[in-house]
Short mmCIF file of C-alpha atoms in Angstrom, two decimals:
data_model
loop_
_atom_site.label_atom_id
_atom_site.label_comp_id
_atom_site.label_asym_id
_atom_site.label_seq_id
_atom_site.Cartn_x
_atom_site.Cartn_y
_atom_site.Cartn_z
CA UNK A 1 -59.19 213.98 51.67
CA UNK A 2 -62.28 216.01 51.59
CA UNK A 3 -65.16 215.66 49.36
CA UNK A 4 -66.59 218.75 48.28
CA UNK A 5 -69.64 219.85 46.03
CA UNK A 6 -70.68 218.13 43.03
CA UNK A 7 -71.73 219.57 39.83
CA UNK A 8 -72.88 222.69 38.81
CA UNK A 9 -73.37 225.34 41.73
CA UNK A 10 -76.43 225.18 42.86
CA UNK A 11 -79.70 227.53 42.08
CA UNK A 12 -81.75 228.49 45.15
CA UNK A 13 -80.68 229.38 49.03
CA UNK A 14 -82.21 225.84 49.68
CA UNK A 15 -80.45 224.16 47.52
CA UNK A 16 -77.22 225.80 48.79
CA UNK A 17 -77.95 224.66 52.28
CA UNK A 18 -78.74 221.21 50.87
CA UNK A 19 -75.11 221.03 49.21
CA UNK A 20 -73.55 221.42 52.76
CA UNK A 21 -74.75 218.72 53.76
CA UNK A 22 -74.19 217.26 51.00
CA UNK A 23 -70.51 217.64 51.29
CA UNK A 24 -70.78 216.55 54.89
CA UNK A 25 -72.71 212.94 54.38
CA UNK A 26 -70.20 212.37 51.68
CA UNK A 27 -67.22 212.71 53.82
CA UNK A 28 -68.36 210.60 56.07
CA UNK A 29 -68.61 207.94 53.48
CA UNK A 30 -65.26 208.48 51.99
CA UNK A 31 -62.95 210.15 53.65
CA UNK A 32 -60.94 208.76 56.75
CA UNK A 33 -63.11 205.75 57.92
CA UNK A 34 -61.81 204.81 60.81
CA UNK A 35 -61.82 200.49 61.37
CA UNK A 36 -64.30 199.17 63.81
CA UNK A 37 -61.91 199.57 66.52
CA UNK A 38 -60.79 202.68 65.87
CA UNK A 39 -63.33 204.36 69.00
CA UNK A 40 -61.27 201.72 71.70
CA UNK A 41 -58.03 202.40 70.82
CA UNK A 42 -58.70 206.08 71.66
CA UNK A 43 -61.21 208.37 72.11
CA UNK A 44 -59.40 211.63 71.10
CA UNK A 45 -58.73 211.09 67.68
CA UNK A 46 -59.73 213.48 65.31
CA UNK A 47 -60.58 212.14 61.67
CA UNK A 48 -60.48 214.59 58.95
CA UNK A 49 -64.59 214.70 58.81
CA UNK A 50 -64.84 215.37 61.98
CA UNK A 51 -62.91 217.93 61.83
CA UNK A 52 -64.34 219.34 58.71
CA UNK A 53 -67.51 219.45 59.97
CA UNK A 54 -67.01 221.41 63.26
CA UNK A 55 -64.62 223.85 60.87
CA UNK A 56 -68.30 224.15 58.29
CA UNK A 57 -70.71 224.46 61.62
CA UNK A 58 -68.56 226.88 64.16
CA UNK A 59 -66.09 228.45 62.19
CA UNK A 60 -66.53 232.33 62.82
CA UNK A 61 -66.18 233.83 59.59
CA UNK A 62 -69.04 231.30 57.99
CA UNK A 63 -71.29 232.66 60.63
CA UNK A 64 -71.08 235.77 59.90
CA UNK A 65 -73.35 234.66 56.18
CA UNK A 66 -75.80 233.75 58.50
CA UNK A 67 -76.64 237.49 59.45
CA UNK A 68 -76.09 238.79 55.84
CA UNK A 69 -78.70 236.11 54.79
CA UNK A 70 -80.86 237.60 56.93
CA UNK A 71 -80.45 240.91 56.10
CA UNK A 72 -80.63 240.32 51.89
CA UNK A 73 -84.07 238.85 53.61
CA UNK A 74 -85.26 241.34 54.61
CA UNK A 75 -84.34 243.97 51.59
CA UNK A 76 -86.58 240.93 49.47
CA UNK A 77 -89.68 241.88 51.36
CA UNK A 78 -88.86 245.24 51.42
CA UNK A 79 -88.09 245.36 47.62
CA UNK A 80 -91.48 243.25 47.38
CA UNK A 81 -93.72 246.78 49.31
CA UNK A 82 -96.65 248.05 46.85
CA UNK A 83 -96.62 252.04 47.39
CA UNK A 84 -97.71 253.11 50.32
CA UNK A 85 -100.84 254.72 50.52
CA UNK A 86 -100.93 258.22 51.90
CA UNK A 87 -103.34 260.13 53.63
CA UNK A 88 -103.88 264.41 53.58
CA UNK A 89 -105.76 266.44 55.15
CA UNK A 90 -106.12 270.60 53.61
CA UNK A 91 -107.57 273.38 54.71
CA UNK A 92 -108.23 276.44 52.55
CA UNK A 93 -109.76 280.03 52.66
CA UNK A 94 -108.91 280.59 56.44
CA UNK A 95 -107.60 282.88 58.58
CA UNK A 96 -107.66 285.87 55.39
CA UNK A 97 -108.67 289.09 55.27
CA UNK A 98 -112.01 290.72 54.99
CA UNK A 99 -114.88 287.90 54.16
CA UNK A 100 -112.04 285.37 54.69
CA UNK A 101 -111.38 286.54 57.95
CA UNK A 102 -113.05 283.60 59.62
CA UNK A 103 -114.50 280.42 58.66
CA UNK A 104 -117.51 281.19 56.84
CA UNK A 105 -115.84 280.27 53.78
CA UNK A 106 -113.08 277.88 54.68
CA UNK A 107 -112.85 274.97 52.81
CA UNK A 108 -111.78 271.37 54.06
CA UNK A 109 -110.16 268.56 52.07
CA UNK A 110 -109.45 264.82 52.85
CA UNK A 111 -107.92 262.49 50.04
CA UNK A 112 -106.07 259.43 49.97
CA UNK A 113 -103.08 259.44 47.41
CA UNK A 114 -100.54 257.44 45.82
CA UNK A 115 -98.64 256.11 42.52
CA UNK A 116 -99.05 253.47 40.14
CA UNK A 117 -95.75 251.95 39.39
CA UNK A 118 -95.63 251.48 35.48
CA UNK A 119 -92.59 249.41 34.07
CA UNK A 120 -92.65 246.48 36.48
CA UNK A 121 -90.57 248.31 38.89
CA UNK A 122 -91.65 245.93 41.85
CA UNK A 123 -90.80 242.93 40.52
CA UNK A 124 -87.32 244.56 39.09
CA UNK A 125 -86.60 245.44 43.06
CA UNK A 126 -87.68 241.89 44.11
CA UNK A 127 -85.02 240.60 41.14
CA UNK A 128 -82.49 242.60 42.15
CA UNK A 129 -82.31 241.82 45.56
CA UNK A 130 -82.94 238.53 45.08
CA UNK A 131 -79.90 238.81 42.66
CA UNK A 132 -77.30 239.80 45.98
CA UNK A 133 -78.86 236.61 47.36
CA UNK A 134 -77.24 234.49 44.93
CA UNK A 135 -74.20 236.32 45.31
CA UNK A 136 -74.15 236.13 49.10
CA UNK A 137 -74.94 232.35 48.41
CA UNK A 138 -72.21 231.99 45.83
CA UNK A 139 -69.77 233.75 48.31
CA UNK A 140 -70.30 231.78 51.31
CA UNK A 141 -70.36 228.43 49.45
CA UNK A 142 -66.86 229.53 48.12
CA UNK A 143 -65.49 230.18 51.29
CA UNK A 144 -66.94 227.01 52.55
CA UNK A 145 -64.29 225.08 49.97
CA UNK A 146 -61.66 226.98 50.69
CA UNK A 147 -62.42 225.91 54.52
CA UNK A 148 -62.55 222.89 53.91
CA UNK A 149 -59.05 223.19 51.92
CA UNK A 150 -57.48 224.55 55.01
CA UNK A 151 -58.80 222.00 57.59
CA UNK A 152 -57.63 219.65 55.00
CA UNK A 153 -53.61 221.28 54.55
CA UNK A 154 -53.52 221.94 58.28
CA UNK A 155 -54.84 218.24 59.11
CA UNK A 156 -52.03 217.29 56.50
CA UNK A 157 -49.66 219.25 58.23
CA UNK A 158 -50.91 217.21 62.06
CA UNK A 159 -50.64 214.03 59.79
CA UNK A 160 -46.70 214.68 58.82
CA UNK A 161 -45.68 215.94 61.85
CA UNK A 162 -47.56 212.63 63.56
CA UNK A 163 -45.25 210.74 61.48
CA UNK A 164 -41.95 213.01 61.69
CA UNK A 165 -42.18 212.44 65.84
CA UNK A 166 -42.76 208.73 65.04
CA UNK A 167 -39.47 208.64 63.60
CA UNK A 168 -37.79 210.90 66.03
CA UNK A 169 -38.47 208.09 68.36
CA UNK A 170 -37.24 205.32 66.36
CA UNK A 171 -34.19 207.39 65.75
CA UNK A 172 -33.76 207.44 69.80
CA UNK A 173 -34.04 203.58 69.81
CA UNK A 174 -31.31 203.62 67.44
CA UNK A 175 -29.42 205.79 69.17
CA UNK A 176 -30.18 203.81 72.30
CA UNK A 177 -28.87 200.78 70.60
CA UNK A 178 -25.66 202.17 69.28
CA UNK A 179 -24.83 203.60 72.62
CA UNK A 180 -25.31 200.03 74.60
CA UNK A 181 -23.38 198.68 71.70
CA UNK A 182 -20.31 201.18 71.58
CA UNK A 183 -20.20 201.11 75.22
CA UNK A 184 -20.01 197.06 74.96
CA UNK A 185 -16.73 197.69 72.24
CA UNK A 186 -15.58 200.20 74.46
CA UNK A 187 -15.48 197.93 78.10
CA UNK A 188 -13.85 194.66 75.85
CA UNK A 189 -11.40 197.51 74.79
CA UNK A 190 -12.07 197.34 71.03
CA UNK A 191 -13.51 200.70 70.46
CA UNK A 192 -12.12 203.88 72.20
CA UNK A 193 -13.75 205.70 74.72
CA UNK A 194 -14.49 209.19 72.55
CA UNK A 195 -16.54 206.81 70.48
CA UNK A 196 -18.39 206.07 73.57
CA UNK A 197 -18.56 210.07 74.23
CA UNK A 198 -19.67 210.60 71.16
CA UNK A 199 -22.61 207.97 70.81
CA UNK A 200 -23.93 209.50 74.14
CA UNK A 201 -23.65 212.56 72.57
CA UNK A 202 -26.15 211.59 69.51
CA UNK A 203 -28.08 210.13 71.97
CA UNK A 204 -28.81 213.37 73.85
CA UNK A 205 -29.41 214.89 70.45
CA UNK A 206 -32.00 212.35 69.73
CA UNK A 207 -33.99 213.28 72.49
CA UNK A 208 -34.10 216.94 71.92
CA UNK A 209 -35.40 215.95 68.03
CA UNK A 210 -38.06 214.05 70.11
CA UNK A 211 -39.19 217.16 72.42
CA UNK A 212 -38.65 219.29 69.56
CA UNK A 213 -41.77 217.43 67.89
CA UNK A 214 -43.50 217.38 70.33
CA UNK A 215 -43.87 220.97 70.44
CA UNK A 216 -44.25 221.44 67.03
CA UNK A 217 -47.46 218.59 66.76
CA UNK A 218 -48.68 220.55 70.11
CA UNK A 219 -48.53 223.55 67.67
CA UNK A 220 -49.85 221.73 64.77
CA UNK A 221 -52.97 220.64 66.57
CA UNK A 222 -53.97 223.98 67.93
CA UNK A 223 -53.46 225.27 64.34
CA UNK A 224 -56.35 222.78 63.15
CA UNK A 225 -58.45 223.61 66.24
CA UNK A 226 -58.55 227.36 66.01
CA UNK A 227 -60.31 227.05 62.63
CA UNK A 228 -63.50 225.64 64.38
CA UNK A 229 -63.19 228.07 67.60
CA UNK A 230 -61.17 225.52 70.16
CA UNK A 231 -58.28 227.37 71.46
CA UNK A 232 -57.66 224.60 73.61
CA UNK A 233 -57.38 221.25 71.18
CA UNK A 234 -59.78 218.52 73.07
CA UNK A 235 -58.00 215.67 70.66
CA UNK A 236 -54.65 214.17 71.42
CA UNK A 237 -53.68 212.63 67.84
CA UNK A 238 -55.38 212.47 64.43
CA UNK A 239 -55.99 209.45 62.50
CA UNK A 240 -54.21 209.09 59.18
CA UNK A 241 -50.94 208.32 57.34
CA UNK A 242 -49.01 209.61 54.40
CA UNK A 243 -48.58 206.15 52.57
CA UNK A 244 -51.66 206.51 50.01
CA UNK A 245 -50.86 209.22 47.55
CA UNK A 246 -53.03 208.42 44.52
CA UNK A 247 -52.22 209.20 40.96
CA UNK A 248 -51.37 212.13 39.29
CA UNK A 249 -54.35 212.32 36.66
CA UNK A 250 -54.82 214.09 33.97
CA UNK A 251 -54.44 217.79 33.97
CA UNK A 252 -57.29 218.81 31.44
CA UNK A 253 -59.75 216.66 32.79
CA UNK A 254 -58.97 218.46 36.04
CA UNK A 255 -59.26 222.15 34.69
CA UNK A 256 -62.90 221.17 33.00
CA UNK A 257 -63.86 220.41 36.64
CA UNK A 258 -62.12 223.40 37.97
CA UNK A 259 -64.20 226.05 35.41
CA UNK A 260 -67.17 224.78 36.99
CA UNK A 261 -66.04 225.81 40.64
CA UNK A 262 -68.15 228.25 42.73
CA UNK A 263 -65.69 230.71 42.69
CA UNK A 264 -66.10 230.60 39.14
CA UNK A 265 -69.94 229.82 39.35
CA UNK A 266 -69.96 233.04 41.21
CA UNK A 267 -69.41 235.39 38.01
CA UNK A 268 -72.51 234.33 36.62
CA UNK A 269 -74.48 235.11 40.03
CA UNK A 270 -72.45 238.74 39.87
CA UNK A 271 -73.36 238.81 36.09
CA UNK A 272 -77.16 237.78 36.91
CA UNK A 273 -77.04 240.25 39.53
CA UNK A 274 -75.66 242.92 37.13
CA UNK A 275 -78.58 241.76 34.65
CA UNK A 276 -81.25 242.78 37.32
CA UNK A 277 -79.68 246.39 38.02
CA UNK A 278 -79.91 246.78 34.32
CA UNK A 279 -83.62 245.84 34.23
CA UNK A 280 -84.53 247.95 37.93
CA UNK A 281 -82.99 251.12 36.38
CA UNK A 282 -84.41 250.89 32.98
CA UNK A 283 -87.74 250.09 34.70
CA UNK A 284 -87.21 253.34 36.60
CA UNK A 285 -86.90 255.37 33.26
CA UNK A 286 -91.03 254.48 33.00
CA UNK A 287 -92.79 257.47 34.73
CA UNK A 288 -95.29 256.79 37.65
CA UNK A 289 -98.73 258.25 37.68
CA UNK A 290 -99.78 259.43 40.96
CA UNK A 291 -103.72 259.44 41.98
CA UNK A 292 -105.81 260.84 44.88
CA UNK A 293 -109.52 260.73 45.60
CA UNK A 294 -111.13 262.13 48.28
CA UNK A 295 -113.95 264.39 49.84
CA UNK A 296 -114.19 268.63 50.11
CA UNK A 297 -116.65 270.35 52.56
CA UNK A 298 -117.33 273.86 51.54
CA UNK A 299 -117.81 275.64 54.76
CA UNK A 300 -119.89 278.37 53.41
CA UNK A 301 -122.59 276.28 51.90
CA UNK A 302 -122.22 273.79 54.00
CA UNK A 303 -121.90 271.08 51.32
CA UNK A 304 -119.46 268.56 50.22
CA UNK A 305 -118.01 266.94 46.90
CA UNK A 306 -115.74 264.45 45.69
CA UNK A 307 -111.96 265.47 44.60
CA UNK A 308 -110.12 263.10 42.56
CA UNK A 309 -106.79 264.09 40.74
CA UNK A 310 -103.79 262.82 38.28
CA UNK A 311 -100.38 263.49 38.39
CA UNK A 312 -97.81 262.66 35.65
CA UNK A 313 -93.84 263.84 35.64
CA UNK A 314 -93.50 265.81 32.59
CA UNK A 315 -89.64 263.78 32.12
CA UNK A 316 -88.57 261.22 29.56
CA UNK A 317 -87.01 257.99 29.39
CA UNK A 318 -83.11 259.73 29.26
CA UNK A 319 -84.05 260.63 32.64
CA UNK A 320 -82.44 257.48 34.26
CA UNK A 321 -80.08 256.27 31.01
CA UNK A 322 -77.23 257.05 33.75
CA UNK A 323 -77.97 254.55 36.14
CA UNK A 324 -79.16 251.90 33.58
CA UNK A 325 -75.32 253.19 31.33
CA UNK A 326 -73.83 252.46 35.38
CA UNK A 327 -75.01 248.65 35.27
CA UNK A 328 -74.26 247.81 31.82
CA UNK A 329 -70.74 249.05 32.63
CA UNK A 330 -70.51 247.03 35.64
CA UNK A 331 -71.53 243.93 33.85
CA UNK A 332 -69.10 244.37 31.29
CA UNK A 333 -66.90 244.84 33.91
CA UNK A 334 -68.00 240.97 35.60
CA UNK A 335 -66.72 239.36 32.12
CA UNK A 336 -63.89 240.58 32.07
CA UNK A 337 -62.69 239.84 35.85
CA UNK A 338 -64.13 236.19 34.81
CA UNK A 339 -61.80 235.80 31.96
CA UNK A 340 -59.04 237.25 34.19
CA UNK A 341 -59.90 234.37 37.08
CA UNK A 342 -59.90 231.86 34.44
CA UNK A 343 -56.50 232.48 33.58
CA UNK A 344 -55.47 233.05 37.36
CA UNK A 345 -57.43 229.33 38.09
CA UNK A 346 -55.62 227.44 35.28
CA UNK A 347 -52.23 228.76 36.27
CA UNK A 348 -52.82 227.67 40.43
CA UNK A 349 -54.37 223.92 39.05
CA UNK A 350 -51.24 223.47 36.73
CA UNK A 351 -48.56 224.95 39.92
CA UNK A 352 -50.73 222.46 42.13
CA UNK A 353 -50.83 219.64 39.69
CA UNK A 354 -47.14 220.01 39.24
CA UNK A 355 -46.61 219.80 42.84
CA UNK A 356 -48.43 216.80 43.81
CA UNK A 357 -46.81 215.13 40.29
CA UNK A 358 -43.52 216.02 42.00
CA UNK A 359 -44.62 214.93 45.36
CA UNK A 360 -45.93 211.82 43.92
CA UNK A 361 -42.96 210.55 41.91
CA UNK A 362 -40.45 211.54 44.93
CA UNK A 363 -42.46 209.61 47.52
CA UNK A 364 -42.48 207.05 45.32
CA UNK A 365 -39.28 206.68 44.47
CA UNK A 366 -37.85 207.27 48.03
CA UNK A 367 -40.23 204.36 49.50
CA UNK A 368 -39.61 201.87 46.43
CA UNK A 369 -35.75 202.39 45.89
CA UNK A 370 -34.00 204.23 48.23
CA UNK A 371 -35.43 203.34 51.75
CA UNK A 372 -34.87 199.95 51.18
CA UNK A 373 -31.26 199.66 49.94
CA UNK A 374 -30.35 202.23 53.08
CA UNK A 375 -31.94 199.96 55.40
CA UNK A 376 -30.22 197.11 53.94
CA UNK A 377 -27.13 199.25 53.91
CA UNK A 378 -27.57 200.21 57.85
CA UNK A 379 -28.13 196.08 59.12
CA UNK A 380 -25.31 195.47 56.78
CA UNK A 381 -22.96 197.91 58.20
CA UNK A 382 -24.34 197.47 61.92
CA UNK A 383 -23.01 193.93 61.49
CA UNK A 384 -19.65 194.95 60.05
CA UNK A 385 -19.42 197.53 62.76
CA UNK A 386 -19.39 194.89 65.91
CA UNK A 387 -17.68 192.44 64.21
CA UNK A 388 -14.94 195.32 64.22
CA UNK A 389 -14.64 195.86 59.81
CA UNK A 390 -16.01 199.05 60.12
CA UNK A 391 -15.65 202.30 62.91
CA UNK A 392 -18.42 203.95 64.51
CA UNK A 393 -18.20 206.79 62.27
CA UNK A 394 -19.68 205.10 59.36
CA UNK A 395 -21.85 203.15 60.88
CA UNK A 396 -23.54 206.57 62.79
CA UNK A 397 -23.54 207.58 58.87
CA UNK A 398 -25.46 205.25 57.52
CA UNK A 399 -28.22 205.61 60.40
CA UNK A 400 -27.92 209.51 59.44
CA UNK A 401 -28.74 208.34 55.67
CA UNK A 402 -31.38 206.22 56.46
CA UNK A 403 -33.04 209.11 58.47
CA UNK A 404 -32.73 212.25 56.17
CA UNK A 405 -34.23 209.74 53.62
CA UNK A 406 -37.18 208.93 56.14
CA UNK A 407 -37.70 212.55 56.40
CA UNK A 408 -37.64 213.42 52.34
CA UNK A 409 -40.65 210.84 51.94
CA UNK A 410 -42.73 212.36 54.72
CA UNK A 411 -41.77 215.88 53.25
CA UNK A 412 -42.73 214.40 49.61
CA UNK A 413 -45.64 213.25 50.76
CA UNK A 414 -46.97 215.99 52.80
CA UNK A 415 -46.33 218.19 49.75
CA UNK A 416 -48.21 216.09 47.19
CA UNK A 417 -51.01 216.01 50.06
CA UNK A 418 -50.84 219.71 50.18
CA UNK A 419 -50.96 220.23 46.30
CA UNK A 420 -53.99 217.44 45.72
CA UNK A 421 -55.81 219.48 48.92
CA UNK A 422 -55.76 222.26 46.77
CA UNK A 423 -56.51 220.57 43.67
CA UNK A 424 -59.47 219.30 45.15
CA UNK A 425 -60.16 223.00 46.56
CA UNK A 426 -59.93 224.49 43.18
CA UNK A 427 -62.02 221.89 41.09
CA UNK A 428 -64.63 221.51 43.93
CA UNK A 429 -64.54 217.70 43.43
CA UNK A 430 -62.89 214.98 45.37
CA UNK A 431 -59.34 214.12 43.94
CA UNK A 432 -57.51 212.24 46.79
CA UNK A 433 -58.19 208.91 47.92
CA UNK A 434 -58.83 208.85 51.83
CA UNK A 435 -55.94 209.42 53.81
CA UNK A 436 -55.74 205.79 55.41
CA UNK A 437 -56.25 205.22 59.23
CA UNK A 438 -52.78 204.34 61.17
CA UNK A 439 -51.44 204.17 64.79
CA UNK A 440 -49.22 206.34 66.11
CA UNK A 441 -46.41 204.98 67.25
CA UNK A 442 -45.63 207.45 69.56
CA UNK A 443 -48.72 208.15 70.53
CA UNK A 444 -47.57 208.26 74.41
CA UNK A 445 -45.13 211.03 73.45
CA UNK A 446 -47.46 213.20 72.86
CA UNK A 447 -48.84 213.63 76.39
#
């Protein structure tokens, strides 16, 4: 299963960027390792990793972070602008009446003008748009788990159905067998010839089973693909079984990992973020002073002097209480939906934990107990069957029993996959041991 971030989110873009890969060297290590041998037995198959990393580097809606990185960017630098600096030009005393009727007495300004930001207003604009970072951050690392959850269910999901054709074609072997030996009965005249029919018959079913899952890992396998952009799968199997479940743990361990998860993490960025507003509009109830200097040329007398000036808004500090009564609400507001998520969070972990416990105990029980005595109970009643104690009937029974148990364990272990895939999603740690490396044994069935 898939490994995903460790420890507290983390507290720059950097160190974001750092955590991917991160999460990617650490699958590598641990999840799927494929034996030595693994690259000449076949060259398309896909290992969970892999396919977790192409879903992390080309999947469409992580890309689109990219751009709104870039943009946050740029409102940083824009956020981080002194005031600009303006310059006016003025004429006065023109074009009058009289002795202002020309201009013998016009008079010509040119000043340079601006404010003086009081209140720290710049570096409350750089904080609060470096506050959306951290949300954008917080955002796209969350959607990068629950990626990585769905590469992980839908490579599950490739897994089961991997195994649910592999048995589809040992059912057909079995089938094959108990035709050649009703037909045997049938020509030494100790079975009748509808048995004969009717083995031929579960035959024929047999195969469509087998072309039936073919189409549906076909399906399965473009499922995974589309997640990294490959409408067109360029792997023909995927390494893994369903034998090695893991245990069921212990549920409050697992929530005190799972209130540390990004999408939890997030709040705080939102709540930081909320923070900043609060500071940027209480910053803007300080009043700016505007300035100009400059130089006047007094037509008339042909001289000139220096102009300087002052301006200050005659408003007080209730000016901008709205905005900064706006931001407290909305961070009041970010508590609240936290609390809410926390209870939302526990009540998925403890569904998904119940699950995979489920899942667990089923498999476990179906592999241990009841596989075996049906498989004893099959050889035992094949036997009985052409030595003529029993009719076909029960022995095509006890190949049915055998089967639909076959099929509960790869459902039971799918499921608990599913469940610990979302565990694992929710607490942002790994919970799973890797799903081991196994041949396919119908690997040619696929084609």
């Amino acid at each position: 299963m898939y490994q995903t971030i460790c420890g507290a989110q983390t507290r720059n873009i950097d160190g974001y960027r750092s955590s991917i890969l991160t999460i990617i060297c650490c699958l590598f290590a641990a999840l799927l390792a494929l034996p030595a041998d693994a690259a000449e037995r076949s060259d398309t198959a896909m290992t969970l990793a892999a396919a977790i990393q192409l879903a992390l580097s080309d999947n469409p809606d992580l890309q689109v972070y990219r751009f709104r990185e870039t943009g946050l960017q740029g409102l940083v630098e824009n956020a981080s602008l002194r005031p600009p600096i303006d310059l006016s030009a003025e004429a006065e005393n023109i074009g009058g009446t009289n002795h202002y009727s020309d201009f013998e007495s016009a008079e010509f300004t040119l000043a340079l003008s601006s404010v003086i930001e009081l209140g720290d207003k710049r570096e409350a604009r750089v904080a609060a748009a470096e506050a959306q970072r951290w949300v954008i951050a917080g955002e796209r690392q969350t959607r990068a788990l629950d990626l990585m959850g769905e590469v992980t269910r839908r490579y599950v999901e490739v897994v089961a159905t991997q195994a649910r054709l592999d048995l589809a074609v040992s059912s057909r072997s079995l089938a094959q067998e108990l035709v050649q030996s009703v037909e045997h009965r049938a020509r030494a005249g100790a079975a009748p010839e509808a048995e004969s029919l009717r083995a031929r018959a579960s035959l024929a079913q047999a195969e469509l089973v087998v072309s039936e899952e073919q189409n549906r890992l076909r399906s399965a396998r473009l499922s995974l693909s589309v997640l990294w952009g490959d409408m067109e799968p360029d792997f023909v199997r995927v390494s893994g079984n369903l034998g090695n479940l893991g245990d069921v743990g212990d549920f409050n361990t697992l929530y005190e990992r799972a209130i540390q998860n990004p999408a939890i993490e997030l709040f705080a960025s939102e709540e930081r973020l909320r923070e900043a507003e609060i500071q940027l509009a209480t910053s803007q109830s300080n009043t700016d002073i505007g300035w100009s200097v400059g130089i006047r040329q007094f037509q008339e007398t042909n001289d000139t002097a220096f102009v300087a000036g002052l301006s200050i808004p005659l408003v007080g500090a209730k000016r901008n209480s709205g905005a900064a009564q706006s931001a407290r609400a909305a961070r009041d507001e970010t508590s609240l939906r936290r609390e809410s998520a926390l209870l939302n969070l526990r009540a998925s972990l403890f569904d998904a934990y119940q699950q995979r416990k489920l899942g667990i105990e089923t498999a476990s029980s179906l592999r241990s107990d009841v596989i075996p005595l049906l498989q004893r109970a099959l050889q035992q009643t094949q036997e009985a069957y052409e030595n003529g104690r029993y009719s076909y009937q029960e022995w095509a029974a006890a190949q049915q029993e055998l089967l639909s148990a076959e099929h509960a364990l790869i459902a039971a272990a799918s499921a608990a996959l599913h469940s610990g895939a979302t565990i694992e999603q929710l607490t942002s740690e790994p919970l799973l041991p890797p799903l081991e490396p196994g041949s396919s044994n119908a690997e040619q069935e696929t084609e």
